[in-house]
């Protein structure tokens, strides 16, 4: 079950990336996070981070009409926290199991749940319902830890 609020990382550095919501966004984000983690001395987390990033950004691309996908990666000494923000906060994602083994979609969040040490989704701001301003964002996030890398 996903958690609503992510961890905080002490002694960390944050990096941000903004991508237009295009079919190329997942690949570019995946390559960016891989390069970032290799550069910041977290090579054991690269494969899991690339897979999780690809799945979360693909969901933002396919299931929202957000113009821009905002990504923030916080790198700590032995842990990494990734947020993928979009401006469609009404529905929070829930992992689903595809109906058939041959299904070509529907496994993204199940993969994130399997490969990340923790993950969740959080709403920020108002969702535009019942007189709200409609100003709000959703963050789908995942955390990876060096100690968990051996188990993956």
mmCIF file of C-alpha atoms in Angstrom:
data_model
loop_
_atom_site.group_PDB
_atom_site.id
_atom_site.type_symbol
_atom_site.label_atom_id
_atom_site.label_comp_id
_atom_site.label_asym_id
_atom_site.label_seq_id
_atom_site.Cartn_x
_atom_site.Cartn_y
_atom_site.Cartn_z
ATOM 1 C CA UNK A 1 0.000 0.000 0.000
ATOM 2 C CA UNK A 2 1.492 3.389 -0.960
ATOM 3 C CA UNK A 3 2.217 5.999 1.680
ATOM 4 C CA UNK A 4 0.886 9.558 1.366
ATOM 5 C CA UNK A 5 4.017 11.400 2.487
ATOM 6 C CA UNK A 6 7.624 10.641 1.584
ATOM 7 C CA UNK A 7 10.649 10.489 3.781
ATOM 8 C CA UNK A 8 12.993 13.396 4.337
ATOM 9 C CA UNK A 9 16.662 12.934 3.639
ATOM 10 C CA UNK A 10 19.277 14.576 5.874
ATOM 11 C CA UNK A 11 22.459 15.965 4.306
ATOM 12 C CA UNK A 12 21.003 15.864 0.825
ATOM 13 C CA UNK A 13 21.185 17.654 -2.518
ATOM 14 C CA UNK A 14 18.162 18.290 -4.753
ATOM 15 C CA UNK A 15 18.127 18.325 -8.547
ATOM 16 C CA UNK A 16 15.199 19.395 -10.727
ATOM 17 C CA UNK A 17 14.197 18.597 -14.260
ATOM 18 C CA UNK A 18 11.186 19.805 -16.242
ATOM 19 C CA UNK A 19 10.001 17.941 -19.322
ATOM 20 C CA UNK A 20 7.192 18.736 -21.728
ATOM 21 C CA UNK A 21 4.447 16.135 -21.607
ATOM 22 C CA UNK A 22 5.432 14.280 -24.772
ATOM 23 C CA UNK A 23 6.000 10.600 -25.608
ATOM 24 C CA UNK A 24 9.768 11.258 -25.274
ATOM 25 C CA UNK A 25 9.512 12.433 -21.660
ATOM 26 C CA UNK A 26 9.825 8.972 -20.011
ATOM 27 C CA UNK A 27 13.002 8.088 -21.910
ATOM 28 C CA UNK A 28 14.628 11.461 -21.307
ATOM 29 C CA UNK A 29 13.739 11.368 -17.591
ATOM 30 C CA UNK A 30 15.006 7.774 -17.308
ATOM 31 C CA UNK A 31 18.342 8.681 -18.918
ATOM 32 C CA UNK A 32 18.654 11.835 -16.795
ATOM 33 C CA UNK A 33 18.120 10.021 -13.475
ATOM 34 C CA UNK A 34 20.590 7.293 -14.481
ATOM 35 C CA UNK A 35 23.250 9.867 -15.274
ATOM 36 C CA UNK A 36 22.516 11.788 -12.073
ATOM 37 C CA UNK A 37 22.840 8.709 -9.863
ATOM 38 C CA UNK A 38 26.055 7.546 -11.519
ATOM 39 C CA UNK A 39 27.507 11.041 -11.088
ATOM 40 C CA UNK A 40 26.475 11.246 -7.416
ATOM 41 C CA UNK A 41 28.045 7.861 -6.579
ATOM 42 C CA UNK A 42 24.862 5.758 -6.428
ATOM 43 C CA UNK A 43 25.488 3.243 -9.237
ATOM 44 C CA UNK A 44 23.707 0.432 -7.352
ATOM 45 C CA UNK A 45 20.449 2.407 -7.558
ATOM 46 C CA UNK A 46 20.590 3.240 -11.270
ATOM 47 C CA UNK A 47 18.634 0.280 -12.679
ATOM 48 C CA UNK A 48 15.771 0.516 -10.172
ATOM 49 C CA UNK A 49 15.634 4.311 -10.484
ATOM 50 C CA UNK A 50 15.508 4.165 -14.282
ATOM 51 C CA UNK A 51 12.696 1.605 -14.238
ATOM 52 C CA UNK A 52 10.640 3.445 -11.597
ATOM 53 C CA UNK A 53 11.198 6.828 -13.269
ATOM 54 C CA UNK A 54 10.102 5.469 -16.616
ATOM 55 C CA UNK A 55 6.903 4.018 -15.154
ATOM 56 C CA UNK A 56 5.919 7.095 -13.148
ATOM 57 C CA UNK A 57 6.637 9.578 -15.957
ATOM 58 C CA UNK A 58 4.821 7.327 -18.447
ATOM 59 C CA UNK A 59 1.770 7.426 -16.160
ATOM 60 C CA UNK A 60 1.949 11.227 -15.972
ATOM 61 C CA UNK A 61 2.175 11.375 -19.760
ATOM 62 C CA UNK A 62 -0.623 8.892 -20.470
ATOM 63 C CA UNK A 63 -3.084 9.731 -17.719
ATOM 64 C CA UNK A 64 -2.868 13.515 -17.333
ATOM 65 C CA UNK A 65 -3.148 16.542 -19.547
ATOM 66 C CA UNK A 66 -0.457 18.404 -17.658
ATOM 67 C CA UNK A 67 1.635 20.609 -19.937
ATOM 68 C CA UNK A 68 4.869 20.063 -18.029
ATOM 69 C CA UNK A 69 6.115 17.175 -15.903
ATOM 70 C CA UNK A 70 8.250 18.397 -13.011
ATOM 71 C CA UNK A 71 10.787 16.003 -11.526
ATOM 72 C CA UNK A 72 12.766 16.485 -8.338
ATOM 73 C CA UNK A 73 15.445 14.061 -7.196
ATOM 74 C CA UNK A 74 16.846 14.375 -3.684
ATOM 75 C CA UNK A 75 20.104 12.525 -3.227
ATOM 76 C CA UNK A 76 21.250 11.634 0.277
ATOM 77 C CA UNK A 77 24.315 9.720 1.419
ATOM 78 C CA UNK A 78 22.653 6.288 1.125
ATOM 79 C CA UNK A 79 19.182 7.013 -0.222
ATOM 80 C CA UNK A 80 17.437 8.720 -3.132
ATOM 81 C CA UNK A 81 13.956 10.235 -3.204
ATOM 82 C CA UNK A 82 12.247 11.022 -6.530
ATOM 83 C CA UNK A 83 9.111 13.163 -6.958
ATOM 84 C CA UNK A 84 7.240 13.378 -10.257
ATOM 85 C CA UNK A 85 4.725 16.249 -10.193
ATOM 86 C CA UNK A 86 1.814 16.948 -12.508
ATOM 87 C CA UNK A 87 -1.042 19.430 -12.279
ATOM 88 C CA UNK A 88 -3.832 16.814 -12.211
ATOM 89 C CA UNK A 89 -4.335 16.227 -8.465
ATOM 90 C CA UNK A 90 -7.888 14.865 -8.537
ATOM 91 C CA UNK A 91 -7.033 11.197 -8.769
ATOM 92 C CA UNK A 92 -4.198 9.508 -6.959
ATOM 93 C CA UNK A 93 -2.721 6.459 -8.660
ATOM 94 C CA UNK A 94 -3.352 2.973 -7.339
ATOM 95 C CA UNK A 95 -1.503 -0.127 -8.544
ATOM 96 C CA UNK A 96 -3.660 -2.475 -10.543
ATOM 97 C CA UNK A 97 -3.069 -6.014 -11.593
ATOM 98 C CA UNK A 98 -3.786 -6.514 -15.288
ATOM 99 C CA UNK A 99 -6.631 -8.890 -16.080
ATOM 100 C CA UNK A 100 -4.547 -11.204 -18.240
ATOM 101 C CA UNK A 101 -0.920 -12.248 -18.303
ATOM 102 C CA UNK A 102 -0.729 -10.954 -21.866
ATOM 103 C CA UNK A 103 -1.882 -7.409 -20.992
ATOM 104 C CA UNK A 104 0.491 -4.795 -22.383
ATOM 105 C CA UNK A 105 -0.239 -2.127 -19.789
ATOM 106 C CA UNK A 106 -1.326 -1.783 -16.183
ATOM 107 C CA UNK A 107 1.822 -3.051 -14.480
ATOM 108 C CA UNK A 108 3.652 0.269 -13.981
ATOM 109 C CA UNK A 109 2.833 1.007 -10.358
ATOM 110 C CA UNK A 110 3.129 -2.666 -9.434
ATOM 111 C CA UNK A 111 6.705 -2.503 -10.773
ATOM 112 C CA UNK A 112 7.367 0.676 -8.799
ATOM 113 C CA UNK A 113 6.040 -1.030 -5.655
ATOM 114 C CA UNK A 114 8.288 -4.047 -6.332
ATOM 115 C CA UNK A 115 11.493 -2.121 -7.079
ATOM 116 C CA UNK A 116 11.263 0.906 -4.769
ATOM 117 C CA UNK A 117 11.887 0.689 -1.042
ATOM 118 C CA UNK A 118 8.882 2.948 -0.528
ATOM 119 C CA UNK A 119 6.514 4.922 -2.749
ATOM 120 C CA UNK A 120 3.343 6.937 -2.587
ATOM 121 C CA UNK A 121 1.317 9.810 -3.947
ATOM 122 C CA UNK A 122 0.472 13.151 -2.369
ATOM 123 C CA UNK A 123 -1.853 16.023 -3.304
ATOM 124 C CA UNK A 124 -0.765 19.612 -2.755
ATOM 125 C CA UNK A 125 -3.137 22.564 -3.036
ATOM 126 C CA UNK A 126 -6.797 22.470 -3.989
ATOM 127 C CA UNK A 127 -8.348 20.144 -6.534
ATOM 128 C CA UNK A 128 -10.952 22.560 -7.890
ATOM 129 C CA UNK A 129 -13.928 20.785 -6.356
ATOM 130 C CA UNK A 130 -16.615 22.539 -4.295
ATOM 131 C CA UNK A 131 -15.501 26.066 -5.050
ATOM 132 C CA UNK A 132 -11.767 25.419 -4.910
ATOM 133 C CA UNK A 133 -9.453 27.395 -7.136
ATOM 134 C CA UNK A 134 -8.276 24.384 -9.090
ATOM 135 C CA UNK A 135 -4.695 25.221 -8.206
ATOM 136 C CA UNK A 136 -2.979 22.069 -7.122
ATOM 137 C CA UNK A 137 -0.503 19.404 -8.025
ATOM 138 C CA UNK A 138 -0.012 15.734 -7.445
ATOM 139 C CA UNK A 139 3.316 14.141 -6.638
ATOM 140 C CA UNK A 140 3.991 10.479 -7.217
ATOM 141 C CA UNK A 141 7.196 9.653 -5.420
ATOM 142 C CA UNK A 142 9.493 6.729 -4.768
ATOM 143 C CA UNK A 143 12.481 6.134 -2.508
ATOM 144 C CA UNK A 144 15.459 3.876 -3.112
ATOM 145 C CA UNK A 145 18.051 2.954 -0.496
ATOM 146 C CA UNK A 146 21.555 1.579 -0.949
ATOM 147 C CA UNK A 147 20.831 -1.135 1.612
ATOM 148 C CA UNK A 148 17.820 -2.238 -0.427
ATOM 149 C CA UNK A 149 19.790 -2.407 -3.673
ATOM 150 C CA UNK A 150 21.229 -5.835 -2.844
ATOM 151 C CA UNK A 151 17.752 -7.303 -2.394
ATOM 152 C CA UNK A 152 16.501 -6.103 -5.797
#
